[in-house]
CSV table of C-alpha atoms in Angstrom, one decimal:
chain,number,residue,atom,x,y,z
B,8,UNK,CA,-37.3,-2.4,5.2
B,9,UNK,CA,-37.6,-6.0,3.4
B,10,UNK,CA,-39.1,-7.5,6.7
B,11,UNK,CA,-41.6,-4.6,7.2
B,12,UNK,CA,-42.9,-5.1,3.9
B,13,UNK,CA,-43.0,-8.5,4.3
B,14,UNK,CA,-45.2,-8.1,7.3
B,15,UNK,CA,-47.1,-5.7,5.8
B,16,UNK,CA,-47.8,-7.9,2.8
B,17,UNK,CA,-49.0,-11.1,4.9
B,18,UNK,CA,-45.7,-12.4,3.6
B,19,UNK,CA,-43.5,-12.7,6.4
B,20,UNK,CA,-42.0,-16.3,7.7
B,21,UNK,CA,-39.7,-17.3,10.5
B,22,UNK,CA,-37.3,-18.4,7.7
B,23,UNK,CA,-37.5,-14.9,6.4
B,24,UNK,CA,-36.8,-13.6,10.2
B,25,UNK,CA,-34.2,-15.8,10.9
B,26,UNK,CA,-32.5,-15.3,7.4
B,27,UNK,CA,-32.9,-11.5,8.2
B,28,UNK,CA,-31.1,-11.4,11.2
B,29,UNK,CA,-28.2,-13.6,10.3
B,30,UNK,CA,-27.5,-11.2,7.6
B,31,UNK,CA,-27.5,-8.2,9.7
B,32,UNK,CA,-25.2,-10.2,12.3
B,33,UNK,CA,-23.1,-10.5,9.2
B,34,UNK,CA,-23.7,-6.9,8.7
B,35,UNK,CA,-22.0,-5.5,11.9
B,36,UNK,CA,-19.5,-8.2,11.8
B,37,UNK,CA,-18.3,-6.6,8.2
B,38,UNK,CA,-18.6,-3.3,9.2
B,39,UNK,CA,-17.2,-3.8,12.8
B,40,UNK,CA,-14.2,-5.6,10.9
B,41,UNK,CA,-13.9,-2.1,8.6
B,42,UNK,CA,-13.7,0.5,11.5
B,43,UNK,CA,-11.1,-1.5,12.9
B,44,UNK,CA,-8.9,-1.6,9.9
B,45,UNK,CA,-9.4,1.5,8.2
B,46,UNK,CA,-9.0,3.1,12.3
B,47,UNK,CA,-11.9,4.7,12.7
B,48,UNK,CA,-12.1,2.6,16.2
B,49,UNK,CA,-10.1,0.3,18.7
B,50,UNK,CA,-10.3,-3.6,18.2
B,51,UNK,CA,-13.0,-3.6,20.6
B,52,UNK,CA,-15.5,-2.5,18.0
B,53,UNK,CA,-14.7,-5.9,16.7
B,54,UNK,CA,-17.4,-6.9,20.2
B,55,UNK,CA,-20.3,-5.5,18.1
B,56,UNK,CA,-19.7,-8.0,15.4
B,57,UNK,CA,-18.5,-10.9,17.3
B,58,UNK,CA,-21.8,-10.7,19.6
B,59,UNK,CA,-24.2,-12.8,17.8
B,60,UNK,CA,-21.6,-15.4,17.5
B,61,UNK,CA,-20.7,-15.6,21.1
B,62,UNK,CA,-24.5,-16.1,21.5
B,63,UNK,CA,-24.7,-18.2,19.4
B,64,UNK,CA,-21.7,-20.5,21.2
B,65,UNK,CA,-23.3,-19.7,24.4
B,66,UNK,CA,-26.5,-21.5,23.1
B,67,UNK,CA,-24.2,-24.4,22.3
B,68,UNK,CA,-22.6,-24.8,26.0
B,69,UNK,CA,-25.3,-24.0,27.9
B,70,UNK,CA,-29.6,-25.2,27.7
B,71,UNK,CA,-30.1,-22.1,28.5
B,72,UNK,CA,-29.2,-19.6,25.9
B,73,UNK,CA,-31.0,-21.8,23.2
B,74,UNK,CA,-34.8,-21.2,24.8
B,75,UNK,CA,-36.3,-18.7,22.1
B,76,UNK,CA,-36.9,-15.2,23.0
B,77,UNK,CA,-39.9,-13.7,23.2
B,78,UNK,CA,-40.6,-11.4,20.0
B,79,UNK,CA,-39.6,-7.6,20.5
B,80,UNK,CA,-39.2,-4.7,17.9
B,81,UNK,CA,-36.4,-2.9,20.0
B,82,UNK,CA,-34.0,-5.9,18.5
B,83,UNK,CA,-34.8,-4.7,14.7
B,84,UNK,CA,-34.2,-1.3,15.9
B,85,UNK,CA,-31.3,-1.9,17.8
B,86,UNK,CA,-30.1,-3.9,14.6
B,87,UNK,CA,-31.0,-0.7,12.3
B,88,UNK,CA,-29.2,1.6,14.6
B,89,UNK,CA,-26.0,-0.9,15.0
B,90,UNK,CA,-25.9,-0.8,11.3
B,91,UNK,CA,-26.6,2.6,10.5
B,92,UNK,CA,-23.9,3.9,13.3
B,93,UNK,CA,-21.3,1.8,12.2
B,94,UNK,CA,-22.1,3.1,9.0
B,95,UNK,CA,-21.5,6.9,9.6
B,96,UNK,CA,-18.5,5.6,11.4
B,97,UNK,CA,-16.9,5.3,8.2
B,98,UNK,CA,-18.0,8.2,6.3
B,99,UNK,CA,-14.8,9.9,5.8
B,100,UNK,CA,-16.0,13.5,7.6
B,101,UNK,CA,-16.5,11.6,11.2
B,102,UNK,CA,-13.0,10.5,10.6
B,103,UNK,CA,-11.1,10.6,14.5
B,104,UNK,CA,-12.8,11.1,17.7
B,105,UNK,CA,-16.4,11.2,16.3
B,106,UNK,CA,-16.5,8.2,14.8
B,107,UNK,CA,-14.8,6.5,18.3
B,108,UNK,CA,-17.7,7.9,20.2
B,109,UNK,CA,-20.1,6.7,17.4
B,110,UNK,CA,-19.1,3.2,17.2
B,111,UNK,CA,-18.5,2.9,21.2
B,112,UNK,CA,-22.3,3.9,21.2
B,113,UNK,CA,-23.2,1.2,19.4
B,114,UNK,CA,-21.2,-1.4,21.2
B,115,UNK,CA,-22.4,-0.4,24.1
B,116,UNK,CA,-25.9,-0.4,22.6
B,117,UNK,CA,-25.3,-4.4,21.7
B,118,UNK,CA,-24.0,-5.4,24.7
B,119,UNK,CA,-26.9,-3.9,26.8
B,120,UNK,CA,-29.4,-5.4,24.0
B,121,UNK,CA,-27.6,-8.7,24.4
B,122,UNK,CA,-27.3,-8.6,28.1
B,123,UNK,CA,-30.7,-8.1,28.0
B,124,UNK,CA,-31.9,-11.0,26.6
B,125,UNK,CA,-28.9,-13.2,28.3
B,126,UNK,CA,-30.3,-12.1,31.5
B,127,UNK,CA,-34.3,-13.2,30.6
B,128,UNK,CA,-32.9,-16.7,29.1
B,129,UNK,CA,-30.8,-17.1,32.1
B,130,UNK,CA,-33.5,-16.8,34.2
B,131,UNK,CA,-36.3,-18.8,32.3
B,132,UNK,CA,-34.0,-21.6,33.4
């Protein structure tokens, strides 16, 4: 919400954007960590949290994960949909298979995202 109204408002920065998305990284790390310990989901839901980190070494050992990807709204909404599912994962009446199903959605929804943009770096190369 913050960075559509900033947008909105004329107001938006690439500080702002970059701030934004290293708090929602943050985001599904925390919440990934919590669906794994309260066991609402395996440790891989830990993989929708670790992600952006992984990319983030993957920039450091290779040129060509550090090129900068093109801008795309399906990352913000794959963000607010990583963020929101893990969310209902943990509401207490999706308790058991549900909120398996729910969070290996949204894994696989991040890796596919991910691999996404891995794949057009890889091949800007």
């Amino acid at each position: 919400v913050d960075g559509a109204v900033a947008r909105r408002m004329g107001r938006a920065s690439e500080f702002g954007g970059a701030l934004d998305m290293e708090l929602d990284a943050l985001t599904v790390l925390l919440l990934s960590a919590l669906a794994f310990w309260l066991g609402r989901a395996g440790p891989w839901v830990l993989t929708a949290g670790l992600l952006r980190y992984g990319a983030l070494i993957a920039g450091a050992l290779h040129p060509a994960f550090r090129r900068p990807l093109d801008a795309r709204p399906a990352r913000r909404v794959v963000a607010g949909l990583a963020v929101g599912g893990l969310s209902l994962c943990l509401a207490t009446p999706l308790a058991g298979w549900p909120s398996t199903v729910l969070a290996a959605a949204v894994v696989g929804l991040l890796l596919h995202s991910f691999g996404r943009d891995a794949l057009v770096q890889w091949r800007q190369a």
